[in-house]
Short mmCIF file of C-alpha atoms in Angstrom, two decimals:
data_model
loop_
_atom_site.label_atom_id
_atom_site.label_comp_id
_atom_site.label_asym_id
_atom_site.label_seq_id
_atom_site.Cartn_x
_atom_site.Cartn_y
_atom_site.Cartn_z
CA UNK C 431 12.31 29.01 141.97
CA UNK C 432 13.43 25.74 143.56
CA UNK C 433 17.38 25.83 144.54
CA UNK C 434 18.23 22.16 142.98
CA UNK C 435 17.51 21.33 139.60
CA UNK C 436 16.41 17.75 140.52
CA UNK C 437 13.54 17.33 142.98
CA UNK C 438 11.67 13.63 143.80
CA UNK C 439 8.36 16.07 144.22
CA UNK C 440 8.70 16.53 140.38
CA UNK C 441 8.78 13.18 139.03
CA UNK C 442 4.97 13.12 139.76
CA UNK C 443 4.11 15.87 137.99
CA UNK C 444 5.47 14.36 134.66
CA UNK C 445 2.12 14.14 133.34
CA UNK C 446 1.98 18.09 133.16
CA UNK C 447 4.17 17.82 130.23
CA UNK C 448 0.93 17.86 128.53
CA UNK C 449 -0.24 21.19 130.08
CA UNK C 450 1.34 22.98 127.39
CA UNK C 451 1.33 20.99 124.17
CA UNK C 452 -1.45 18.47 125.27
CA UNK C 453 -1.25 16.50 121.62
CA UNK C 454 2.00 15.64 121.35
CA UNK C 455 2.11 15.29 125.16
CA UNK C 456 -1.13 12.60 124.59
CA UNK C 457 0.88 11.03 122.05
CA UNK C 458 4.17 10.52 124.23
CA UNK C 459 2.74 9.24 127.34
CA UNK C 460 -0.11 6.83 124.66
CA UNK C 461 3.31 5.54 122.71
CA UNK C 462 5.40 4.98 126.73
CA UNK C 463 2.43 3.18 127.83
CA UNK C 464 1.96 0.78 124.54
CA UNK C 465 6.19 0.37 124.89
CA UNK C 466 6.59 -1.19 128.36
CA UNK C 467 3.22 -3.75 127.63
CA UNK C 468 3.75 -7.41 127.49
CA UNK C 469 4.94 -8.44 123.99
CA UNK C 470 7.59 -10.68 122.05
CA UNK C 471 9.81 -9.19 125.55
CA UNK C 472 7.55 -9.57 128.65
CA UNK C 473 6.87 -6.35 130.82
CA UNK C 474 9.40 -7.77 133.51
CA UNK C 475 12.63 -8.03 131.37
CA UNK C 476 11.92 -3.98 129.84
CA UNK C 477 11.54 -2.97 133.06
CA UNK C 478 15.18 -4.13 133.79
CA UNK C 479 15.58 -2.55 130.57
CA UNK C 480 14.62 0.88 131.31
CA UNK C 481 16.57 0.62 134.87
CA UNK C 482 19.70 -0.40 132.85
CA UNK C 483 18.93 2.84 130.04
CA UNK C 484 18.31 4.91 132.87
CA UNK C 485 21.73 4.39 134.92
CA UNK C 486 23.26 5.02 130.99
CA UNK C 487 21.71 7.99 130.36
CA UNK C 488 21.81 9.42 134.48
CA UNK C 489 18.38 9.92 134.84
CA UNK C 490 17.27 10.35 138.30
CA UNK C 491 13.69 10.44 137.69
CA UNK C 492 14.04 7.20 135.54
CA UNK C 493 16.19 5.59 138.86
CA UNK C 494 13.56 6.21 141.11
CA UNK C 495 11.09 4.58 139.01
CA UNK C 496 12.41 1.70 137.54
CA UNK C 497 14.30 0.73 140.67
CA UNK C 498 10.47 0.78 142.20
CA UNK C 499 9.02 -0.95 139.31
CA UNK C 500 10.98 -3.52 139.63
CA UNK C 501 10.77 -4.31 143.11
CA UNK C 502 6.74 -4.72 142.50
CA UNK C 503 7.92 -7.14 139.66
CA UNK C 504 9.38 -9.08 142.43
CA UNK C 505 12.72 -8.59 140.44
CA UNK C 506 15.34 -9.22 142.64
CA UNK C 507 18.48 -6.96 143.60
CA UNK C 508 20.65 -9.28 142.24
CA UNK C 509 19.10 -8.84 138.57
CA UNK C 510 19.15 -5.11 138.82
CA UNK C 511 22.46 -5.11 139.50
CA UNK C 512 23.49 -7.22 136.45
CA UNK C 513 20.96 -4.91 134.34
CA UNK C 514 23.16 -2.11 135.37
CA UNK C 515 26.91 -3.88 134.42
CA UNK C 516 25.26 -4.38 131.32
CA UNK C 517 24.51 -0.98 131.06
CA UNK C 518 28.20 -0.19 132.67
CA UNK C 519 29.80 -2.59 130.14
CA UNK C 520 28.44 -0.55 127.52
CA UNK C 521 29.19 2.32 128.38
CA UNK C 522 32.70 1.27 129.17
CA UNK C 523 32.87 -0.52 126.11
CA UNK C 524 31.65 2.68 124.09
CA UNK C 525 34.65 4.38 125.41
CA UNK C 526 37.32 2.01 124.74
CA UNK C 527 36.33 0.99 121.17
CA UNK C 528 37.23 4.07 120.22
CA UNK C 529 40.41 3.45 121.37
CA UNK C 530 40.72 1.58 117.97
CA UNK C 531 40.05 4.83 116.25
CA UNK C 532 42.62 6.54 118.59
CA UNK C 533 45.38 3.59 117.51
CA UNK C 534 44.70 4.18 113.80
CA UNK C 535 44.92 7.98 114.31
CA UNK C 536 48.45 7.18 116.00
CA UNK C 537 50.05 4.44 113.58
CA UNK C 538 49.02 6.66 110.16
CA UNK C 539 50.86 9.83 112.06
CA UNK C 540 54.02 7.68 113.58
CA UNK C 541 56.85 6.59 111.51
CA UNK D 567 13.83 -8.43 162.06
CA UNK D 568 11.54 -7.86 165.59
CA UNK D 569 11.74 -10.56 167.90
CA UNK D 570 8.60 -8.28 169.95
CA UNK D 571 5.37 -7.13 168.78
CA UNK D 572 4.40 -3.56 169.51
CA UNK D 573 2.24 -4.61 171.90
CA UNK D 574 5.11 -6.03 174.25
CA UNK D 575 7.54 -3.30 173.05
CA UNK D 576 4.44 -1.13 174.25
CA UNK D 577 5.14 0.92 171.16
CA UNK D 578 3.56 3.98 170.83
CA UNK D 579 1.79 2.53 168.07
CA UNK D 580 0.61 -0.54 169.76
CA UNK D 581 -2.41 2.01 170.56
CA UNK D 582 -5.09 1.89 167.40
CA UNK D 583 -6.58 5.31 168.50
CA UNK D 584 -2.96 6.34 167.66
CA UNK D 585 -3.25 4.86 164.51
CA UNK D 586 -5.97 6.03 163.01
CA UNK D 587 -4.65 9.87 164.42
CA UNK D 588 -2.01 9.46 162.25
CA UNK D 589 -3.91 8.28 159.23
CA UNK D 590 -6.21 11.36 159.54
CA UNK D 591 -3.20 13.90 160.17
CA UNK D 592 -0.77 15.00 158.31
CA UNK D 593 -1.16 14.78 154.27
CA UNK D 594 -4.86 13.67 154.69
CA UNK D 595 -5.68 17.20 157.03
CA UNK D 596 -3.94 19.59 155.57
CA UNK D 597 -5.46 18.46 152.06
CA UNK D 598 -2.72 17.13 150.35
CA UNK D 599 -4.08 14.31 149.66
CA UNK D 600 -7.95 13.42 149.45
CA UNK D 601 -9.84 11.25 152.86
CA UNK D 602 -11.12 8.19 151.87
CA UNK D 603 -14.17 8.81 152.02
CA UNK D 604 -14.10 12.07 150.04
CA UNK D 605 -12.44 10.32 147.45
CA UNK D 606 -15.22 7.81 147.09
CA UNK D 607 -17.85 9.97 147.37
CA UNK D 608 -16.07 11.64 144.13
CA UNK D 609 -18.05 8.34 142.51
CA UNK D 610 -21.17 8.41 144.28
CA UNK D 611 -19.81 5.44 146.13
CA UNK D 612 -20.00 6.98 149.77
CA UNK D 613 -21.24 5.65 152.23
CA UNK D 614 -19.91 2.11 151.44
CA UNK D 615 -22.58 -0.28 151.62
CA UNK D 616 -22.52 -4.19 152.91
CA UNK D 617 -24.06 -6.58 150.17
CA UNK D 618 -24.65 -10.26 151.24
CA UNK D 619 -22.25 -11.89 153.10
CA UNK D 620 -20.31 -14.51 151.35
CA UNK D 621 -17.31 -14.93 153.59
CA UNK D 622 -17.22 -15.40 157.42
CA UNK D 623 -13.46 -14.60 158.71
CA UNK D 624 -12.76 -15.76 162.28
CA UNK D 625 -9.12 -14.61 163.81
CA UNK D 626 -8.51 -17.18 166.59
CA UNK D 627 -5.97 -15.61 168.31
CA UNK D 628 -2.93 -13.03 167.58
CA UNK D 629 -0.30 -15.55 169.23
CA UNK D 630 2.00 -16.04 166.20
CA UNK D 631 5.42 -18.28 166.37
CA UNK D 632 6.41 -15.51 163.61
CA UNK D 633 7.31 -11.94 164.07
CA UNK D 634 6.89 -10.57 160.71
CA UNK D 635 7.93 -7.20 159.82
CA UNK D 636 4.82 -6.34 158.06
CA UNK D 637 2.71 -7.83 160.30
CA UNK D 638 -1.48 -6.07 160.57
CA UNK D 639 -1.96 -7.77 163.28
CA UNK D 640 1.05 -7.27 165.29
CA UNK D 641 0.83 -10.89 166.15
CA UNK D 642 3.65 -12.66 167.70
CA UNK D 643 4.54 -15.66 170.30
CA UNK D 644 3.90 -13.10 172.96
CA UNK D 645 0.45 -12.04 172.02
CA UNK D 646 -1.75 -13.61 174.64
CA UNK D 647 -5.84 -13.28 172.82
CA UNK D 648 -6.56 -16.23 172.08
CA UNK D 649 -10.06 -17.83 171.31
CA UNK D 650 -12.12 -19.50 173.97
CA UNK D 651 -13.89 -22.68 172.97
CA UNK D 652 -17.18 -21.04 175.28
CA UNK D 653 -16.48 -18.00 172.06
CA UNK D 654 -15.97 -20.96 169.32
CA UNK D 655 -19.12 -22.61 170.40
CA UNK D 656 -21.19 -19.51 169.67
CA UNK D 657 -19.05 -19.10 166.34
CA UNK D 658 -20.23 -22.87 165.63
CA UNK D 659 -23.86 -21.87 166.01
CA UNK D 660 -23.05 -19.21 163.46
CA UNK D 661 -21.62 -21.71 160.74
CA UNK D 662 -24.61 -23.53 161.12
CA UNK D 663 -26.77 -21.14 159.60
CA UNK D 664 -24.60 -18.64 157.67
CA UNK D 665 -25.36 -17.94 154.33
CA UNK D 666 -21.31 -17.17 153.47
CA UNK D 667 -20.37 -20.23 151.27
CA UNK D 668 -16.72 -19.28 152.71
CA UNK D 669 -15.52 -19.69 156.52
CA UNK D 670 -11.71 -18.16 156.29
CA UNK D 671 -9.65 -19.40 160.01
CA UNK D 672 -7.12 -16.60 160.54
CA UNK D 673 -4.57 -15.52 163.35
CA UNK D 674 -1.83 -15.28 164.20
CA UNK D 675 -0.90 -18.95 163.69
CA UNK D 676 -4.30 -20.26 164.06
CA UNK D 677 -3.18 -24.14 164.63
CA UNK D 678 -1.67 -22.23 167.92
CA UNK D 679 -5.10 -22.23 169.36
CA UNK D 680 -5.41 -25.24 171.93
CA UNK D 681 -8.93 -26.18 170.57
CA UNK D 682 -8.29 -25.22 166.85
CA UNK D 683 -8.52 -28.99 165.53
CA UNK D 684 -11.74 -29.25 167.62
CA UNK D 685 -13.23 -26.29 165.75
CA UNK D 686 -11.64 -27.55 162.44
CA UNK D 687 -13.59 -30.73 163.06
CA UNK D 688 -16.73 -29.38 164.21
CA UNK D 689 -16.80 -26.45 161.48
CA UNK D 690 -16.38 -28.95 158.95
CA UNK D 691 -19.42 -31.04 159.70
CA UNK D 692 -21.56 -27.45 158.85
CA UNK D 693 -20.68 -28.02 155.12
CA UNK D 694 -19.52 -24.91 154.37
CA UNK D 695 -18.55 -25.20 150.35
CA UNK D 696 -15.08 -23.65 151.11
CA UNK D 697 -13.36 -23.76 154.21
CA UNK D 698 -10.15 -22.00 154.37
CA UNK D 699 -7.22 -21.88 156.71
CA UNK D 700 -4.69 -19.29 156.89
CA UNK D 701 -1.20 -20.95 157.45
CA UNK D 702 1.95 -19.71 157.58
CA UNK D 703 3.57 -22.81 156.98
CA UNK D 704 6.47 -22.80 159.23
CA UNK D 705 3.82 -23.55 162.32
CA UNK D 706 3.88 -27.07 160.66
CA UNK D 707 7.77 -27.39 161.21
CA UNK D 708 8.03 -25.52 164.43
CA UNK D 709 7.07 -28.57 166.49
CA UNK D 710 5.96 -31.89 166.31
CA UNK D 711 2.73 -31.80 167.58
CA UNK D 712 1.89 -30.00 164.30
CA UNK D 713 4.01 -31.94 161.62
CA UNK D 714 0.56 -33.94 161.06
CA UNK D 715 -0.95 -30.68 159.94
CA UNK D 716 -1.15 -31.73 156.11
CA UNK D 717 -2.76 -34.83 156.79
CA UNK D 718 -4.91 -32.96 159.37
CA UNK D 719 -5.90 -30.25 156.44
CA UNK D 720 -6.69 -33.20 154.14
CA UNK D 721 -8.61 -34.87 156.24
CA UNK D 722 -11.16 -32.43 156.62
CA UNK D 723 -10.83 -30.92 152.82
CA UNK D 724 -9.59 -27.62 154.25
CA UNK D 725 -8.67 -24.99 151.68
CA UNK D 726 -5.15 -24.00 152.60
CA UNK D 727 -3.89 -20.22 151.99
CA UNK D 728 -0.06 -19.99 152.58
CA UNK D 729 2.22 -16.52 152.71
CA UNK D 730 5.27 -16.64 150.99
CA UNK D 731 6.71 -13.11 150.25
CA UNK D 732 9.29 -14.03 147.92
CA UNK D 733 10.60 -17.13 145.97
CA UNK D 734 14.29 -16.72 146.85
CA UNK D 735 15.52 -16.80 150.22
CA UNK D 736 16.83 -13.57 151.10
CA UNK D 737 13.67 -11.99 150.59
CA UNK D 738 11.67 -13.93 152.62
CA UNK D 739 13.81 -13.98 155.74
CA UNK D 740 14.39 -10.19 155.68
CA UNK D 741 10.55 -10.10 155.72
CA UNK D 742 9.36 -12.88 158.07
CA UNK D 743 12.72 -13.95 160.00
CA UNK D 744 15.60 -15.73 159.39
CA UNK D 745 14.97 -19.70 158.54
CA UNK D 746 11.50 -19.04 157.62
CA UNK D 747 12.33 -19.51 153.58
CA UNK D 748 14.06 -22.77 153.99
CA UNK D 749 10.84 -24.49 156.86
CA UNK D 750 8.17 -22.95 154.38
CA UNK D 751 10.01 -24.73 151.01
CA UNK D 752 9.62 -27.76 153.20
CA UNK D 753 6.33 -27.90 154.82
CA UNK D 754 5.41 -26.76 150.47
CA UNK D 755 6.79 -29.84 149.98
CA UNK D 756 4.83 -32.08 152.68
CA UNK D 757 1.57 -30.30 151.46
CA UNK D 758 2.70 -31.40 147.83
CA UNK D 759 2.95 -34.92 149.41
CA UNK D 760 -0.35 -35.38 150.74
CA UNK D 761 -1.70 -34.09 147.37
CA UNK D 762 -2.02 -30.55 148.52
CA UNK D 763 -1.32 -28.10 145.20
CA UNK D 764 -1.07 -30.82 142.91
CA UNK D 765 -2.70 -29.99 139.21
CA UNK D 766 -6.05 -31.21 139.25
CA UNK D 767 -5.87 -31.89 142.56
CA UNK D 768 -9.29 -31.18 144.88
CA UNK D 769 -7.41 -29.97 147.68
CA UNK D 770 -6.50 -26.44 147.36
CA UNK D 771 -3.36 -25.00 148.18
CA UNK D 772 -2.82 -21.45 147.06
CA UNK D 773 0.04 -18.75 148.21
CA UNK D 774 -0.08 -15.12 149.51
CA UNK D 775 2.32 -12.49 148.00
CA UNK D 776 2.83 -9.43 150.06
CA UNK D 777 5.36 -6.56 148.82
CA UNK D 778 8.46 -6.99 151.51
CA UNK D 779 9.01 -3.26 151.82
CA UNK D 780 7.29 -0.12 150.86
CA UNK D 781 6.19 -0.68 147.72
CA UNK D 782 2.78 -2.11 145.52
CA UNK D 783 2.53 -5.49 144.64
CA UNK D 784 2.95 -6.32 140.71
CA UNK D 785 0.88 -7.81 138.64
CA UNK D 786 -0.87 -10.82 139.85
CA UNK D 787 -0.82 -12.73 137.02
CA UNK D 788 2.87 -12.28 136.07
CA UNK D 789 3.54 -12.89 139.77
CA UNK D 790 1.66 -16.36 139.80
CA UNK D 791 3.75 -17.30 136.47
CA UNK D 792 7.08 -15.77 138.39
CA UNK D 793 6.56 -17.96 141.42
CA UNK D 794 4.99 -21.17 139.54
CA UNK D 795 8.49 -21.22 137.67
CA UNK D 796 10.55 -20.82 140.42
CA UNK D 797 8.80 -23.04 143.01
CA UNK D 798 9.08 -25.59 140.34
CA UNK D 799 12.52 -25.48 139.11
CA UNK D 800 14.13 -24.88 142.29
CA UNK D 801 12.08 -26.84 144.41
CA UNK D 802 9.95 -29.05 142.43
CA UNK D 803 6.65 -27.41 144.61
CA UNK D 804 3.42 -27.09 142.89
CA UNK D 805 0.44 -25.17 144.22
CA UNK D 806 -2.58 -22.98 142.64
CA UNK D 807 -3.26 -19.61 142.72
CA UNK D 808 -1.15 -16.37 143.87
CA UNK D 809 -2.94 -13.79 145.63
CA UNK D 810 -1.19 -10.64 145.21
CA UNK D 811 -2.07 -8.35 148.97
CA UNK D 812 -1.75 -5.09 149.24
CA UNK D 813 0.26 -4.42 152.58
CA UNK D 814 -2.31 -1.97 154.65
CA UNK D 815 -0.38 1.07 156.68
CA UNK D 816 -1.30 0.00 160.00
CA UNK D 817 -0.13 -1.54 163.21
CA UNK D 818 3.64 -2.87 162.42
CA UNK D 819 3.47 -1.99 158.71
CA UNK D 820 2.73 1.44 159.59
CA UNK D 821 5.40 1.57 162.30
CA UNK D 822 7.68 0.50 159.63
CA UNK D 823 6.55 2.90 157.33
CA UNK D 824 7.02 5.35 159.64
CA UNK D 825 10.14 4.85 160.74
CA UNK D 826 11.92 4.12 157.40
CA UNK D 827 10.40 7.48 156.42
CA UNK D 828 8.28 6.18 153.32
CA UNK D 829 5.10 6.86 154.90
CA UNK D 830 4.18 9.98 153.09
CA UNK D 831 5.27 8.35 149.52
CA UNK D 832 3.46 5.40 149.83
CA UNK D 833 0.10 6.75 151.14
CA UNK D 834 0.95 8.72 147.43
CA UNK D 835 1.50 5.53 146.10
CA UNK D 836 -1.66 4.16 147.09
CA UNK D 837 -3.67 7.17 146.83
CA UNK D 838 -2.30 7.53 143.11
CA UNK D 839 -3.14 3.94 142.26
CA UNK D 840 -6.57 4.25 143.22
CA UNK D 841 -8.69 2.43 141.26
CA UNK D 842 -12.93 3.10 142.11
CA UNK D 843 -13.64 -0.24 140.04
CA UNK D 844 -12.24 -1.79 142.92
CA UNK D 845 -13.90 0.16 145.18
CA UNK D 846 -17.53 -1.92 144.77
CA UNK D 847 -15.77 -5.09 145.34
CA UNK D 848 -13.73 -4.78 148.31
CA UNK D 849 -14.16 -7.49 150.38
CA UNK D 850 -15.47 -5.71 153.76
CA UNK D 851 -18.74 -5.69 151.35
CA UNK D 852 -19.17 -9.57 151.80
CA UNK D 853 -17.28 -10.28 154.74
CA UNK D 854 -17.53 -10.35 158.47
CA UNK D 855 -14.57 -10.32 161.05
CA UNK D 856 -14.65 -11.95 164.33
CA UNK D 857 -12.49 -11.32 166.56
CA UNK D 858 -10.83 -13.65 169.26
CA UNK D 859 -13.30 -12.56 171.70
CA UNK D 860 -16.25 -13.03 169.55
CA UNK D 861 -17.14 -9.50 168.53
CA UNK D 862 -17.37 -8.31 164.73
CA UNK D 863 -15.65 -6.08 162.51
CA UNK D 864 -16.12 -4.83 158.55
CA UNK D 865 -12.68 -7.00 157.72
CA UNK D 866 -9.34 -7.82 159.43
CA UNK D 867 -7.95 -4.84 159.32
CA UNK D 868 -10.76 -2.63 161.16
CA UNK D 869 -10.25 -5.30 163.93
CA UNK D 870 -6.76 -4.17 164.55
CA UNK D 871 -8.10 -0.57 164.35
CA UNK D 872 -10.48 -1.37 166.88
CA UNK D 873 -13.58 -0.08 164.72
CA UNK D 874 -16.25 -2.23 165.51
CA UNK D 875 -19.04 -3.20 163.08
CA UNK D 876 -21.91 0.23 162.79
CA UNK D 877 -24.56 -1.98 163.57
CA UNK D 878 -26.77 -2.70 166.12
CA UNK D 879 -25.34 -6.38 166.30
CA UNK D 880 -21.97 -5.95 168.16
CA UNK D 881 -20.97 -9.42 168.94
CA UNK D 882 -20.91 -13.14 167.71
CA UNK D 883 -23.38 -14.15 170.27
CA UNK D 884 -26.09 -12.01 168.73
CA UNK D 885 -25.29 -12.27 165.37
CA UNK D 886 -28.23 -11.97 162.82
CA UNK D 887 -27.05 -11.65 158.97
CA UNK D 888 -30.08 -9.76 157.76
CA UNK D 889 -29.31 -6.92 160.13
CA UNK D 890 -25.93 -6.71 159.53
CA UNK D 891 -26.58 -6.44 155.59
CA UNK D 892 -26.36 -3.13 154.27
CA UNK D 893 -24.96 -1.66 156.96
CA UNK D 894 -22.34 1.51 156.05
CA UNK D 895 -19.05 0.22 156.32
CA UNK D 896 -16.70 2.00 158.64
CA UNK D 897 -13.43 3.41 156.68
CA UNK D 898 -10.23 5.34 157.12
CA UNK D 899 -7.30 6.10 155.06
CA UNK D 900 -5.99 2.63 155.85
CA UNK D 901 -8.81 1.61 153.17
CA UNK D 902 -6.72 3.03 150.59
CA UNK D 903 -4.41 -0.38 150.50
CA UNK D 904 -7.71 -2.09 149.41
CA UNK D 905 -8.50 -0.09 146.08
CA UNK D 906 -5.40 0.12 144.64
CA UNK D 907 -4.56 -0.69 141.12
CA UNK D 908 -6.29 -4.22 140.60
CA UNK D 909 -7.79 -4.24 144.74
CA UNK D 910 -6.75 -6.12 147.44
CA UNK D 911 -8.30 -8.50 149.68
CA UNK D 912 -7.98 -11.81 151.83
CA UNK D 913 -8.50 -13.37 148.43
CA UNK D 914 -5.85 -11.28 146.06
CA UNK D 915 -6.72 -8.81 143.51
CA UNK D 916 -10.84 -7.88 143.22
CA UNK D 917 -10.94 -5.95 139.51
#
């Protein structure tokens, strides 16, 4: 048993998945591939996408490959780093619009 | 950025036996990941065969007013081969009578040859349908003498084929030195004048993209749109087609590959991305290499590898086409850059 839960090694053998329920595994990585095709939102602009969901949702896997995909996209450092405020503002924003909830909570329980 | 090539850093890897030790070592011995040639013959497509030669490639000379990281053939302004007219001459016999409808002028810098606009003019009179020349567009800033170049191209209908890494200028200078965004946007735009580019225009101007860094180039397609729109709203340049290139791991490439520890991941990369559609178009199949001292090679790539042609014909001044068709087409891992995703070649993607 490997001592780190994340290893770069396994990011390659994400296809496996399948190994063990191989229809619903089909289905996934069939669905993934249709998702990040050229459509109404060209392939370019979801792959800034998927590096901004990944830095949301911490996925190392999901870092290393978006931050490759879009250097073969010729997307530029500077656009992944706005992708990623976005992302940042977000997140940010997710915490401190609850701060409204937080102020209501106070002013009903303060005289 | 080097300011040296290997060569006159008398790098380890400067030495193409060394090269190709470290392409069989490693991942590819202990059977990590499949040979070449192992994983063609997987589709009954080993040995790899020549079929009739369409494009004649001549490399007249390695001397290079660029030292670009990525550079295959390590060229550089200190890089001395250079072709003799007495080797040109028997490359003009060769023109004459070539069935290739394509003669491709490479280098290094190939305007750096002293007798490269006497070869230009004499090639030109053989008729050859297209007749390309591999610029790197800042030779036609970098002095004078060669700031006639576009009118010089026009003049004898020669199909220009430009590199330009990037359309923003950080990219390109980290790749190919500083200044070398801003003289290329300009000598683009001189090309542009002369007609060069232009929609509809006969003379043919079309751009290289090569990955700055470790990683496979894009799409081709969305790459040409990319670059179109830039080009033209920043600089108001106009030009055909984008050939995407896969960057090959040899010579300085590999160095850097080596050395920025990615080797192992991209040879993964490319071994992953391999794509045996591309396999029975890649252009060693229809081309022949000459080097600056007139002997022949599968493509550019086995020049700088130093794997001669497996044929009894050796050299430029015994060249006969029909005995060089078919012949079985000397490979190494390095071929893996070639059949990846949509193939790479001199002239961009090949499936």
């Amino acid at each position: 048993m490997q001592k780190t839960y994340y290893d770069p090694a396994d990011l390659k053998k994400f296809g496996k998945i399948s190994d063990w329920n191989k229809e619903l595994g089909d289905k996934f990585f069939e669905y993934y591939g249709k998702v990040f095709e050229e459509g109404a939102l060209s392939a370019r602009e979801k792959s800034l996408i998927a590096l901004a969901v990944a830095h949301a949702i911490q996925c190392p896997y999901c870092i290393d490959a978006y931050s490759g995909d879009g250097l073969q996209r010729g997307i530029t450092k500077e656009e992944m780093m706005e992708a990623l405020h976005v992302a940042a503002a977000i997140r940010g924003g997710a915490s401190l619009v609850h701060g409204v909830q937080m102020m209501n909570k106070v002013n009903k329980l303060e005289m | 950025m080097a300011t040296k090539s290997l060569h006159k850093r008398e790098s380890n890897l400067a030495n193409s036996n060394k090269q190709l030790e470290i392409l069989s070592n490693g991942i590819f011995q202990s059977g990590e990941l499949p040979t070449f040639k192992n994983k063609i013959a997987e589709t009954n497509q080993f040995p790899l065969k020549a079929k009739k030669l369409e494009v004649l490639q001549i490399n007249v000379g390695y001397m290079c007013n660029q030292v670009c990281e990525h550079c295959h053939v390590d060229a550089g302004p200190d890089r001395k081969e250079i072709m003799t007219r007495e080797t040109m001459l028997q490359c003009l016999e060769v023109i004459k009578n070539t069935g290739a409808h394509t003669l491709d002028l490479t280098g290094g810098a190939p305007e750096m040859n002293p007798d490269f606009r006497w070869f230009v003019e004499e090639a030109a009179k053989a008729g050859i349908k297209d007749f390309i020349v591999r610029s790197n567009l800042t030779i036609i800033r970098a002095n004078k003498k060669y700031h006639d170049l576009p009118e010089f191209f026009k003049k004898f209908n020669i199909h220009v084929v430009s590199s330009m890494p990037h359309w923003t200028r950080g990219k390109t200078d980290k790749q190919r030195g500083d200044g070398v965004f801003d003289k290329s946007i300009k000598a683009l735009q001189e090309l542009n004048e002369v007609g060069y580019g232009m929609p509809n225009s006969n003379l043919r101007l079309d751009l290289v993209y090569n990955p700055s860094g470790a990683f496979l180039p894009g799409d081709q397609t969305s790459m040409q749109k990319d670059f179109k729109k830039a080009l033209k709203d920043d600089f108001d340049i106009e030009f055909h087609n984008l050939f995407a290139i896969t960057n090959l791991p040899i010579s300085r490439f590999l160095d850097y590959l080596i050395a920025s520890e990615n080797y192992e991941d991209y040879m993964y990369a490319l071994v992953e991305a391999y794509n045996p559609v591309a396999v029975s178009n890649v252009m060693c199949t229809n081309t022949i290499s000459v080097s600056w001292d007139g002997y022949l090679y599968d493509c550019d790539f086995n020049q700088m590898l130093e794997l001669p042609v497996n044929s009894k014909i050796k050299h430029i001044s015994n060249y006969n086409e029909e005995l060089l068709e078919g012949r079985d087409i000397v490979i190494s891992q390095h071929c893996y850059g070639c059949t990846a995703g949509a193939g790479s070649s001199c002239q961009g993607v090949v499936a």
